[in-house]
């Protein structure tokens, strides 16, 4: 019964397991199909013994992420597989999350992010020069990771970290977020029941801990607040179990910052390739503002079209494509009962493509984000989530994205290999389905 005495309806259930079987190679299509069938209605997805609610309507998103947020916690079948990696801090929920958020939120001030951006500009330029081999085929995800990962590691874990440790962390994180993807499709399998990928996952955590704990000890011994780990050491000084708490936040933030950024920036290149007129505008702006580089912080405010391009990029390809929550107490959304203990799944990927809220939703069009542009529902666009758990890094990400894209395009033009549309693959983040490759040719000759 609802609060007003009107009986609540049961959600319509869609035969999702059949769609998944039909789209076994591209499960993301099964989600798109379900969203089209639901058309904004709150539905359940029949996955055999598991029947999560699918939430796509912006009003419902607002209810779960903001209005009744404490009732929808980050725990349960989707989060538990990653808990040994992410720990009990900022990417968990409840008291551990609240304590971490209280420490981290004031750290990520505009002033701090700007200071990071200044250091980042130098690091990114240096890495692009080191990583880009012009004229040779490059694996796009590898190149993005080779630029972004060391940048974030040096900013967060300190400039003195060794290259060997940086090199160990990247594949360990990669394994950490992908090795247990199979559990996303089999969320009803208990954690104690072994599945392929579990061993690799454990090894990845061991490698990450081997690198991160010594950095915590080093930062504490040295003092100061030159990097994020030093700031966290200061904030948690004298707290029982501080090492573990700092480790959890460092690993969670690092994971949140790198995996999402690499994924987002991997999509830049197939999108430029598929939209020559938009690419021409991007190139024109970078040529005009930055010339042949290097990109500095002063250029970033002038890269207005590129900024719109990035906003549109994370609309169509939001790296955090799926946000699952567990329902604490039975609730009602729009007259539909949402049962305690069940899972609700929000998806920026699906909401950002709803024809009810977006004009030409599948068309890549940066102009949607022009200043004074369309008036849209506040919760129709949430690539960085919303409410109390809203991402801490949107500004940092934007600065990093502009530095990396403009840094590469100031010198080079991409030539993509392969043809046809690129589809996303199912993992905790929305990565392109296949290994994408491109050749970067000098811009002066393109
Ligand atoms: C393209 C880049 C990024 C995207 C799309 C993204 C997206 C998101 C999303 C969707 C969430 C909410 C997850 C959930 O509650 O289920 C989140 C949380 C978070 N993100 Fe980001 N993120 C990005 C970059 C970054 C960066 C650069 C940082 C670095 C500081 C960061 C730090 C965090 C943290 C700490 C949280 C947890 C906040 C909390 O629960 O209180 N993210 N992010």
Short mmCIF file of C-alpha atoms and ligand atoms in Angstrom, two decimals:
data_model
loop_
_atom_site.label_atom_id
_atom_site.label_comp_id
_atom_site.label_asym_id
_atom_site.label_seq_id
_atom_site.Cartn_x
_atom_site.Cartn_y
_atom_site.Cartn_z
CA UNK A 1 0.00 0.00 0.00
CA UNK A 2 1.37 3.46 -0.81
CA UNK A 3 1.59 6.28 1.70
CA UNK A 4 -1.54 7.97 0.28
CA UNK A 5 -3.53 4.76 0.66
CA UNK A 6 -3.50 4.07 -3.08
CA UNK A 7 -2.35 0.50 -3.79
CA UNK A 8 1.04 0.35 -5.46
CA UNK A 9 1.42 -1.50 -8.72
CA UNK A 10 3.93 -4.26 -9.31
CA UNK A 11 6.51 -3.38 -11.95
CA UNK A 12 6.13 -4.92 -15.40
CA UNK A 13 8.80 -7.60 -15.92
CA UNK A 14 10.69 -7.79 -19.22
CA UNK A 15 12.11 -11.13 -20.47
CA UNK A 16 15.66 -9.83 -20.24
CA UNK A 17 17.34 -13.22 -20.11
CA UNK A 18 16.10 -13.89 -23.65
CA UNK A 19 17.47 -10.54 -24.90
CA UNK A 20 20.79 -11.34 -23.27
CA UNK A 21 20.92 -14.68 -25.04
CA UNK A 22 20.14 -12.94 -28.36
CA UNK A 23 22.86 -10.34 -27.76
CA UNK A 24 25.36 -12.65 -26.12
CA UNK A 25 28.30 -10.94 -27.84
CA UNK A 26 27.12 -7.38 -27.18
CA UNK A 27 25.09 -7.45 -23.94
CA UNK A 28 24.88 -3.64 -23.98
CA UNK A 29 22.34 -4.03 -26.82
CA UNK A 30 20.14 -6.11 -24.51
CA UNK A 31 20.06 -3.17 -22.09
CA UNK A 32 19.24 -0.77 -24.93
CA UNK A 33 16.43 -3.05 -26.04
CA UNK A 34 15.01 -3.21 -22.51
CA UNK A 35 15.18 0.57 -22.19
CA UNK A 36 13.33 1.04 -25.48
CA UNK A 37 10.62 -1.38 -24.32
CA UNK A 38 10.32 0.40 -20.97
CA UNK A 39 10.28 3.87 -22.53
CA UNK A 40 10.95 5.51 -19.16
CA UNK A 41 8.64 3.23 -17.17
CA UNK A 42 10.07 1.55 -14.09
CA UNK A 43 10.36 -2.15 -15.06
CA UNK A 44 11.99 -5.31 -13.76
CA UNK A 45 14.46 -7.33 -15.80
CA UNK A 46 13.94 -11.05 -15.63
CA UNK A 47 17.41 -12.55 -15.33
CA UNK A 48 16.23 -15.90 -13.99
CA UNK A 49 16.56 -15.96 -10.22
CA UNK A 50 17.58 -12.29 -10.21
CA UNK A 51 15.16 -9.51 -11.19
CA UNK A 52 16.63 -6.03 -10.78
CA UNK A 53 14.54 -2.90 -11.37
CA UNK A 54 15.67 -0.81 -14.32
CA UNK A 55 15.39 2.94 -13.67
CA UNK A 56 15.73 5.27 -16.63
CA UNK A 57 13.22 8.12 -16.22
CA UNK A 58 14.98 11.28 -14.92
CA UNK A 59 12.31 11.76 -12.19
CA UNK A 60 13.04 8.26 -10.93
CA UNK A 61 16.80 8.86 -11.16
CA UNK A 62 16.32 11.95 -9.01
CA UNK A 63 14.34 9.95 -6.46
CA UNK A 64 17.03 7.28 -6.10
CA UNK A 65 20.15 9.46 -6.24
CA UNK A 66 18.86 12.46 -4.34
CA UNK A 67 15.36 12.61 -2.82
CA UNK A 68 15.38 9.23 -1.07
CA UNK A 69 19.10 8.49 -1.49
CA UNK A 70 19.74 6.88 1.94
CA UNK A 71 17.29 4.13 0.97
CA UNK A 72 19.43 3.12 -2.03
CA UNK A 73 22.85 1.97 -0.97
CA UNK A 74 25.98 1.00 -2.84
CA UNK A 75 26.09 -2.59 -1.72
CA UNK A 76 24.89 -5.91 -2.98
CA UNK A 77 25.48 -8.19 -5.87
CA UNK A 78 27.08 -5.67 -8.21
CA UNK A 79 29.28 -3.94 -5.65
CA UNK A 80 30.35 -6.93 -3.55
CA UNK A 81 32.66 -8.43 -6.24
CA UNK A 82 34.67 -5.19 -6.27
CA UNK A 83 34.67 -4.62 -2.49
CA UNK A 84 38.02 -6.39 -1.89
CA UNK A 85 39.59 -3.97 -4.37
CA UNK A 86 37.81 -0.73 -3.40
CA UNK A 87 37.60 -1.29 0.36
CA UNK A 88 35.37 0.44 2.90
CA UNK A 89 35.93 4.10 2.07
CA UNK A 90 34.75 6.59 -0.55
CA UNK A 91 33.41 3.97 -2.96
CA UNK A 92 31.47 2.08 -0.28
CA UNK A 93 28.43 3.33 1.62
CA UNK A 94 27.28 4.07 5.16
CA UNK A 95 29.67 5.27 7.86
CA UNK A 96 32.90 4.40 6.04
CA UNK A 97 31.80 6.36 2.98
CA UNK A 98 30.57 9.34 5.05
CA UNK A 99 33.88 9.60 6.93
CA UNK A 100 35.87 9.46 3.68
CA UNK A 101 33.62 11.95 1.91
CA UNK A 102 34.05 14.38 4.82
CA UNK A 103 37.81 14.19 4.41
CA UNK A 104 37.96 14.18 0.61
CA UNK A 105 35.33 16.74 -0.34
CA UNK A 106 37.25 19.73 1.09
CA UNK A 107 40.46 18.45 -0.51
CA UNK A 108 39.01 18.69 -4.03
CA UNK A 109 38.56 22.47 -3.97
CA UNK A 110 38.80 24.48 -7.18
CA UNK A 111 42.17 25.78 -5.95
CA UNK A 112 43.53 22.29 -5.40
CA UNK A 113 42.23 21.02 -8.75
CA UNK A 114 43.79 24.04 -10.49
CA UNK A 115 47.12 23.30 -8.82
CA UNK A 116 46.81 19.70 -10.04
CA UNK A 117 45.97 20.95 -13.53
CA UNK A 118 49.12 23.03 -13.63
CA UNK A 119 51.28 20.06 -12.69
CA UNK A 120 49.26 17.86 -15.02
CA UNK A 121 49.92 20.07 -18.07
CA UNK A 122 53.66 19.40 -17.83
CA UNK A 123 53.31 15.69 -17.16
CA UNK A 124 50.82 15.17 -20.00
CA UNK A 125 53.02 16.97 -22.55
CA UNK A 126 56.03 14.90 -21.52
CA UNK A 127 54.06 11.64 -21.70
CA UNK A 128 52.50 12.37 -25.09
CA UNK A 129 56.01 12.93 -26.48
CA UNK A 130 57.20 9.69 -24.89
CA UNK A 131 54.26 7.51 -25.87
CA UNK A 132 53.18 8.64 -29.33
CA UNK A 133 55.10 7.02 -32.13
CA UNK A 134 53.92 8.96 -35.20
CA UNK A 135 53.28 6.98 -38.37
CA UNK A 136 52.92 3.65 -36.58
CA UNK A 137 49.69 1.82 -35.64
CA UNK A 138 48.83 2.45 -31.99
CA UNK A 139 46.39 0.64 -29.74
CA UNK A 140 44.14 3.52 -28.67
CA UNK A 141 43.23 2.25 -25.19
CA UNK A 142 46.90 1.48 -24.50
CA UNK A 143 48.02 4.95 -25.52
CA UNK A 144 45.31 6.65 -23.44
CA UNK A 145 46.23 4.51 -20.47
CA UNK A 146 49.95 5.17 -20.99
CA UNK A 147 49.27 8.92 -20.76
CA UNK A 148 46.53 9.08 -18.13
CA UNK A 149 47.61 6.38 -15.73
CA UNK A 150 51.10 7.76 -14.91
CA UNK A 151 49.70 11.29 -14.76
CA UNK A 152 47.14 10.36 -12.11
CA UNK A 153 49.59 8.13 -10.22
CA UNK A 154 52.17 10.89 -9.97
CA UNK A 155 49.59 13.48 -8.93
CA UNK A 156 47.96 11.24 -6.34
CA UNK A 157 50.77 8.99 -5.08
CA UNK A 158 53.63 11.47 -5.42
CA UNK A 159 56.14 12.58 -8.04
CA UNK A 160 58.90 10.33 -6.67
CA UNK A 161 57.10 7.05 -7.40
CA UNK A 162 59.27 4.82 -9.59
CA UNK A 163 58.44 4.04 -13.22
CA UNK A 164 58.56 0.34 -12.32
CA UNK A 165 55.82 0.80 -9.71
CA UNK A 166 53.73 2.86 -12.14
CA UNK A 167 54.13 0.10 -14.72
CA UNK A 168 52.96 -2.53 -12.22
CA UNK A 169 49.87 -0.57 -11.22
CA UNK A 170 48.32 -0.05 -14.67
CA UNK A 171 47.75 -3.72 -15.57
CA UNK A 172 46.77 -4.52 -11.99
CA UNK A 173 43.98 -1.92 -12.08
CA UNK A 174 42.94 -3.10 -15.50
CA UNK A 175 42.59 -6.64 -14.16
CA UNK A 176 40.95 -5.36 -10.99
CA UNK A 177 38.03 -3.78 -12.84
CA UNK A 178 37.61 -6.36 -15.59
CA UNK A 179 38.49 -9.76 -14.05
CA UNK A 180 35.17 -10.05 -12.26
CA UNK A 181 32.95 -8.70 -15.07
CA UNK A 182 31.40 -12.13 -15.43
CA UNK A 183 29.79 -11.57 -12.04
CA UNK A 184 27.87 -8.63 -13.52
CA UNK A 185 26.03 -11.15 -15.67
CA UNK A 186 25.77 -13.73 -12.88
CA UNK A 187 25.08 -11.51 -9.88
CA UNK A 188 23.14 -14.27 -8.07
CA UNK A 189 26.28 -16.46 -7.78
CA UNK A 190 27.55 -16.12 -4.17
CA UNK A 191 30.92 -14.46 -3.68
CA UNK A 192 32.33 -17.57 -2.04
CA UNK A 193 31.59 -19.62 -5.18
CA UNK A 194 34.70 -19.38 -7.39
CA UNK A 195 34.35 -18.09 -10.94
CA UNK A 196 36.95 -17.57 -13.69
CA UNK A 197 38.90 -14.40 -13.05
CA UNK A 198 38.90 -14.65 -9.25
CA UNK A 199 42.59 -15.67 -9.05
CA UNK A 200 43.70 -12.87 -11.36
CA UNK A 201 41.62 -10.45 -9.28
CA UNK A 202 43.37 -11.50 -6.05
CA UNK A 203 46.82 -11.16 -7.62
CA UNK A 204 45.90 -7.70 -8.89
CA UNK A 205 44.94 -6.57 -5.39
CA UNK A 206 48.22 -7.93 -4.01
CA UNK A 207 50.20 -5.96 -6.60
CA UNK A 208 48.26 -2.76 -5.89
CA UNK A 209 48.76 -3.12 -2.13
CA UNK A 210 52.49 -3.80 -2.63
CA UNK A 211 52.80 -0.42 -4.31
CA UNK A 212 50.31 1.68 -2.34
CA UNK A 213 51.21 0.84 1.27
CA UNK A 214 54.89 1.86 0.92
CA UNK A 215 53.75 5.16 -0.62
CA UNK A 216 51.58 5.79 2.44
CA UNK A 217 54.52 5.08 4.77
CA UNK A 218 56.79 7.31 2.69
CA UNK A 219 54.27 10.18 2.61
CA UNK A 220 53.73 10.00 6.36
CA UNK A 221 57.45 10.01 7.11
CA UNK A 222 58.06 12.95 4.78
CA UNK A 223 55.08 15.09 5.87
CA UNK A 224 53.81 18.10 3.86
CA UNK A 225 50.88 18.08 1.45
CA UNK A 226 52.47 17.87 -1.97
CA UNK A 227 50.15 15.13 -3.21
CA UNK A 228 46.85 13.48 -2.39
CA UNK A 229 48.35 10.66 -0.32
CA UNK A 230 50.16 13.18 1.91
CA UNK A 231 46.92 15.10 2.43
CA UNK A 232 45.10 11.94 3.42
CA UNK A 233 47.90 10.98 5.85
CA UNK A 234 47.53 14.36 7.53
CA UNK A 235 43.73 14.18 7.63
CA UNK A 236 43.79 10.75 9.28
CA UNK A 237 46.73 11.32 11.61
CA UNK A 238 46.47 9.18 14.77
CA UNK A 239 43.25 7.45 13.63
CA UNK A 240 43.16 3.72 14.43
CA UNK A 241 43.58 1.62 11.26
CA UNK A 242 44.60 4.74 9.33
CA UNK A 243 46.83 2.86 6.85
CA UNK A 244 44.02 0.65 5.69
CA UNK A 245 41.57 3.58 5.44
CA UNK A 246 44.04 5.66 3.42
CA UNK A 247 44.80 2.67 1.22
CA UNK A 248 41.08 2.15 0.52
CA UNK A 249 40.53 5.77 -0.47
CA UNK A 250 43.71 5.99 -2.56
CA UNK A 251 42.87 2.81 -4.44
CA UNK A 252 39.20 3.78 -4.90
CA UNK A 253 39.96 7.29 -6.12
CA UNK A 254 42.74 6.12 -8.35
CA UNK A 255 40.44 3.49 -9.86
CA UNK A 256 37.59 6.01 -10.17
CA UNK A 257 39.87 8.55 -11.81
CA UNK A 258 41.90 6.46 -14.24
CA UNK A 259 39.58 3.75 -15.49
CA UNK A 260 36.81 6.27 -16.24
CA UNK A 261 39.13 8.79 -17.88
CA UNK A 262 40.92 6.21 -20.04
CA UNK A 263 37.58 4.79 -21.13
CA UNK A 264 36.14 8.22 -21.97
CA UNK A 265 39.21 9.31 -23.90
CA UNK A 266 39.36 6.05 -25.85
CA UNK A 267 36.03 7.02 -27.44
CA UNK A 268 37.39 10.37 -28.68
CA UNK A 269 39.13 8.84 -31.68
CA UNK A 270 36.38 6.70 -33.26
CA UNK A 271 34.00 9.63 -32.71
CA UNK A 272 36.31 12.09 -34.51
CA UNK A 273 36.73 9.55 -37.29
CA UNK A 274 32.97 9.07 -37.69
CA UNK A 275 32.17 12.82 -37.74
CA UNK A 276 34.55 14.69 -40.08
CA UNK A 277 32.66 18.00 -39.87
CA UNK A 278 32.81 17.99 -36.06
CA UNK A 279 36.46 16.90 -36.19
CA UNK A 280 37.24 19.85 -38.49
CA UNK A 281 35.79 22.26 -35.90
CA UNK A 282 37.82 20.64 -33.12
CA UNK A 283 41.03 20.90 -35.19
CA UNK A 284 40.32 24.51 -36.16
CA UNK A 285 39.85 25.52 -32.54
CA UNK A 286 43.00 23.77 -31.35
CA UNK A 287 45.06 25.22 -34.23
CA UNK A 288 43.78 28.70 -33.37
CA UNK A 289 44.11 28.51 -29.59
CA UNK A 290 47.10 26.25 -29.02
CA UNK A 291 48.95 26.23 -32.34
CA UNK A 292 51.53 23.42 -32.31
CA UNK A 293 51.60 23.41 -28.50
CA UNK A 294 52.46 22.73 -25.79
CA UNK A 295 49.02 23.15 -24.18
CA UNK A 296 49.08 25.19 -21.00
CA UNK A 297 46.45 25.83 -18.39
CA UNK A 298 45.86 29.28 -19.90
CA UNK A 299 44.61 27.69 -23.15
CA UNK A 300 41.94 25.57 -21.50
CA UNK A 301 39.31 28.26 -20.93
CA UNK A 302 39.44 29.11 -24.64
CA UNK A 303 38.82 25.56 -25.85
CA UNK A 304 35.04 26.03 -25.72
CA UNK A 305 34.08 23.74 -28.60
CA UNK A 306 36.32 20.97 -27.30
CA UNK A 307 34.63 21.31 -23.92
CA UNK A 308 31.22 20.83 -25.59
CA UNK A 309 32.66 17.87 -27.50
CA UNK A 310 33.72 16.26 -24.21
CA UNK A 311 30.29 16.90 -22.62
CA UNK A 312 28.66 15.19 -25.58
CA UNK A 313 31.22 12.37 -25.50
CA UNK A 314 30.24 11.42 -21.94
CA UNK A 315 26.58 11.75 -22.86
CA UNK A 316 26.70 9.05 -25.54
CA UNK A 317 29.52 7.06 -23.94
CA UNK A 318 29.38 7.62 -20.18
CA UNK A 319 32.17 5.47 -18.70
CA UNK A 320 30.13 4.86 -15.53
CA UNK A 321 27.33 3.41 -17.61
CA UNK A 322 25.60 1.45 -14.88
CA UNK A 323 24.96 2.52 -11.27
CA UNK A 324 23.48 -0.30 -9.21
CA UNK A 325 21.99 0.16 -5.74
CA UNK A 326 20.41 -2.10 -3.12
CA UNK A 327 17.00 -1.09 -1.72
CA UNK A 328 17.01 -0.80 2.10
CA UNK A 329 13.26 -0.44 2.82
CA UNK A 330 10.35 -1.11 0.47
CA UNK A 331 9.65 2.11 -1.40
CA UNK A 332 7.29 3.42 -4.03
CA UNK A 333 8.37 5.19 -7.18
CA UNK A 334 5.67 6.63 -9.41
CA UNK A 335 3.06 4.23 -8.00
CA UNK A 336 5.28 1.17 -8.46
CA UNK A 337 6.47 -0.86 -5.48
CA UNK A 338 10.24 -1.26 -5.14
CA UNK A 339 10.87 -4.15 -2.78
CA UNK A 340 13.35 -4.09 0.11
CA UNK A 341 16.52 -6.09 -0.56
CA UNK A 342 16.18 -5.91 -4.32
CA UNK A 343 18.57 -4.26 -6.75
CA UNK A 344 17.84 -1.14 -8.76
CA UNK A 345 19.98 -0.33 -11.74
CA UNK A 346 20.39 3.23 -12.98
CA UNK A 347 22.13 3.83 -16.25
CA UNK A 348 23.39 7.19 -17.51
CA UNK A 349 24.00 5.35 -20.81
CA UNK A 350 20.29 4.55 -21.22
CA UNK A 351 18.83 7.77 -19.76
CA UNK A 352 21.14 9.85 -21.98
CA UNK A 353 19.60 8.11 -25.01
CA UNK A 354 15.92 8.43 -24.12
CA UNK A 355 14.04 9.97 -27.08
CA UNK A 356 11.51 11.38 -24.60
CA UNK A 357 14.22 13.68 -23.18
CA UNK A 358 16.74 14.10 -25.98
CA UNK A 359 16.25 15.40 -29.46
CA UNK A 360 17.97 13.07 -32.00
CA UNK A 361 19.37 11.07 -29.05
CA UNK A 362 21.75 8.85 -31.02
CA UNK A 363 23.30 11.69 -32.99
CA UNK A 364 26.65 13.01 -31.74
CA UNK A 365 26.14 16.76 -31.54
CA UNK A 366 28.33 18.93 -29.27
CA UNK A 367 26.06 21.93 -29.95
CA UNK A 368 23.59 20.54 -27.41
CA UNK A 369 25.99 21.82 -24.78
CA UNK A 370 26.45 25.31 -26.21
CA UNK A 371 26.04 28.08 -23.63
CA UNK A 372 22.36 28.95 -23.28
CA UNK A 373 21.47 25.70 -25.06
CA UNK A 374 18.49 23.43 -24.53
CA UNK A 375 16.69 23.41 -21.21
CA UNK A 376 16.71 19.83 -20.06
CA UNK A 377 15.62 17.87 -17.03
CA UNK A 378 18.38 18.15 -14.42
CA UNK A 379 18.54 14.34 -14.13
CA UNK A 380 18.41 13.58 -17.87
CA UNK A 381 22.21 14.02 -17.90
CA UNK A 382 24.22 12.51 -15.06
CA UNK A 383 27.54 11.12 -16.36
CA UNK A 384 29.09 11.91 -12.96
CA UNK A 385 26.09 10.66 -10.95
CA UNK A 386 24.29 13.14 -8.66
CA UNK A 387 23.24 13.68 -5.07
CA UNK A 388 25.44 12.86 -2.06
CA UNK A 389 27.54 10.37 -4.07
CA UNK A 390 28.20 12.75 -6.93
CA UNK A 391 31.66 12.26 -8.45
CA UNK A 392 34.46 14.33 -6.94
CA UNK A 393 36.37 14.54 -10.19
CA UNK A 394 34.34 16.16 -13.03
CA UNK A 395 36.47 19.28 -13.13
CA UNK A 396 39.71 17.36 -12.88
CA UNK A 397 38.52 15.05 -15.63
CA UNK A 398 37.57 17.93 -17.90
CA UNK A 399 40.97 19.60 -17.45
CA UNK A 400 42.73 16.30 -18.08
CA UNK A 401 40.61 15.56 -21.16
CA UNK A 402 41.31 18.97 -22.69
CA UNK A 403 45.04 18.66 -22.01
CA UNK A 404 45.26 15.18 -23.52
CA UNK A 405 43.05 15.73 -26.59
CA UNK A 406 44.46 19.18 -27.41
CA UNK A 407 47.99 17.99 -26.59
CA UNK A 408 47.76 15.21 -29.17
CA UNK A 409 45.79 17.13 -31.80
CA UNK A 410 48.09 20.18 -31.64
CA UNK A 411 50.70 17.97 -33.26
CA UNK A 412 48.91 15.08 -34.93
CA UNK A 413 45.82 13.98 -36.82
CA UNK A 414 44.35 10.51 -36.21
CA UNK A 415 43.81 7.95 -38.97
CA UNK A 416 41.66 5.13 -37.66
CA UNK A 417 42.08 1.52 -38.75
CA UNK A 418 39.14 -0.77 -39.41
CA UNK A 419 35.69 0.35 -40.37
CA UNK A 420 32.10 0.29 -39.24
CA UNK A 421 30.48 1.46 -36.03
CA UNK A 422 32.27 0.69 -32.77
CA UNK A 423 30.08 -0.90 -30.09
CA UNK A 424 30.61 -0.78 -26.33
CA UNK A 425 31.62 -3.89 -24.42
CA UNK A 426 30.29 -4.95 -21.06
CA UNK A 427 32.58 -4.25 -18.13
CA UNK A 428 32.29 -2.07 -15.04
CA UNK A 429 32.98 0.83 -17.41
CA UNK A 430 31.79 1.34 -20.97
CA UNK A 431 34.77 0.42 -23.09
CA UNK A 432 34.83 0.05 -26.87
CA UNK A 433 34.16 -3.56 -27.87
CA UNK A 434 37.23 -4.25 -29.91
CA UNK A 435 40.89 -3.28 -29.68
CA UNK A 436 40.85 -0.02 -31.61
CA UNK A 437 43.96 1.12 -33.43
CA UNK A 438 44.96 4.36 -35.13
CA UNK A 439 47.97 5.99 -36.70
CA UNK A 440 48.85 9.55 -35.72
CA UNK A 441 50.25 11.59 -38.59
CA UNK A 442 51.87 15.01 -38.12
CA UNK A 443 49.17 17.72 -38.25
CA UNK A 444 51.28 19.84 -40.59
CA UNK A 445 51.10 17.12 -43.24
CA UNK A 446 47.44 16.08 -42.75
C1 LIG B 1 35.23 10.50 -17.20
C2 LIG B 1 35.60 10.62 -15.97
C3 LIG B 1 34.73 10.25 -14.79
C4 LIG B 1 33.45 9.76 -14.77
C5 LIG B 1 32.55 9.48 -15.94
C6 LIG B 1 33.11 9.54 -13.39
C7 LIG B 1 31.87 9.06 -12.97
C8 LIG B 1 31.53 8.82 -11.66
C9 LIG B 1 30.29 8.26 -11.24
C10 LIG B 1 29.14 7.85 -12.15
C11 LIG B 1 30.33 8.16 -9.89
C12 LIG B 1 29.22 7.62 -8.99
C13 LIG B 1 29.34 6.14 -8.84
C14 LIG B 1 28.21 5.61 -8.01
O1 LIG B 1 27.85 6.23 -7.02
O2 LIG B 1 27.67 4.54 -8.32
C15 LIG B 1 31.61 8.65 -9.47
C16 LIG B 1 32.00 8.70 -8.19
C17 LIG B 1 33.25 9.13 -7.82
N1 LIG B 1 34.24 9.64 -8.66
FE1 LIG B 1 34.15 9.90 -10.60
N2 LIG B 1 34.15 9.89 -12.61
C18 LIG B 1 35.17 10.34 -13.43
C19 LIG B 1 36.38 10.82 -13.07
C20 LIG B 1 36.78 10.96 -11.79
C21 LIG B 1 38.02 11.56 -11.39
C22 LIG B 1 39.06 12.20 -12.31
C23 LIG B 1 38.07 11.46 -10.05
C24 LIG B 1 39.19 11.96 -9.21
C25 LIG B 1 39.06 12.56 -8.14
C26 LIG B 1 36.84 10.79 -9.59
C27 LIG B 1 36.52 10.49 -8.29
C28 LIG B 1 35.32 9.96 -7.87
C29 LIG B 1 35.01 9.63 -6.49
C30 LIG B 1 35.92 9.82 -5.30
C31 LIG B 1 33.72 9.12 -6.48
C32 LIG B 1 32.93 8.65 -5.25
C33 LIG B 1 32.13 9.79 -4.66
C34 LIG B 1 31.27 9.37 -3.49
O3 LIG B 1 30.66 8.29 -3.51
O4 LIG B 1 31.16 10.13 -2.52
N3 LIG B 1 36.09 10.51 -10.68
N4 LIG B 1 32.32 9.06 -10.57
#
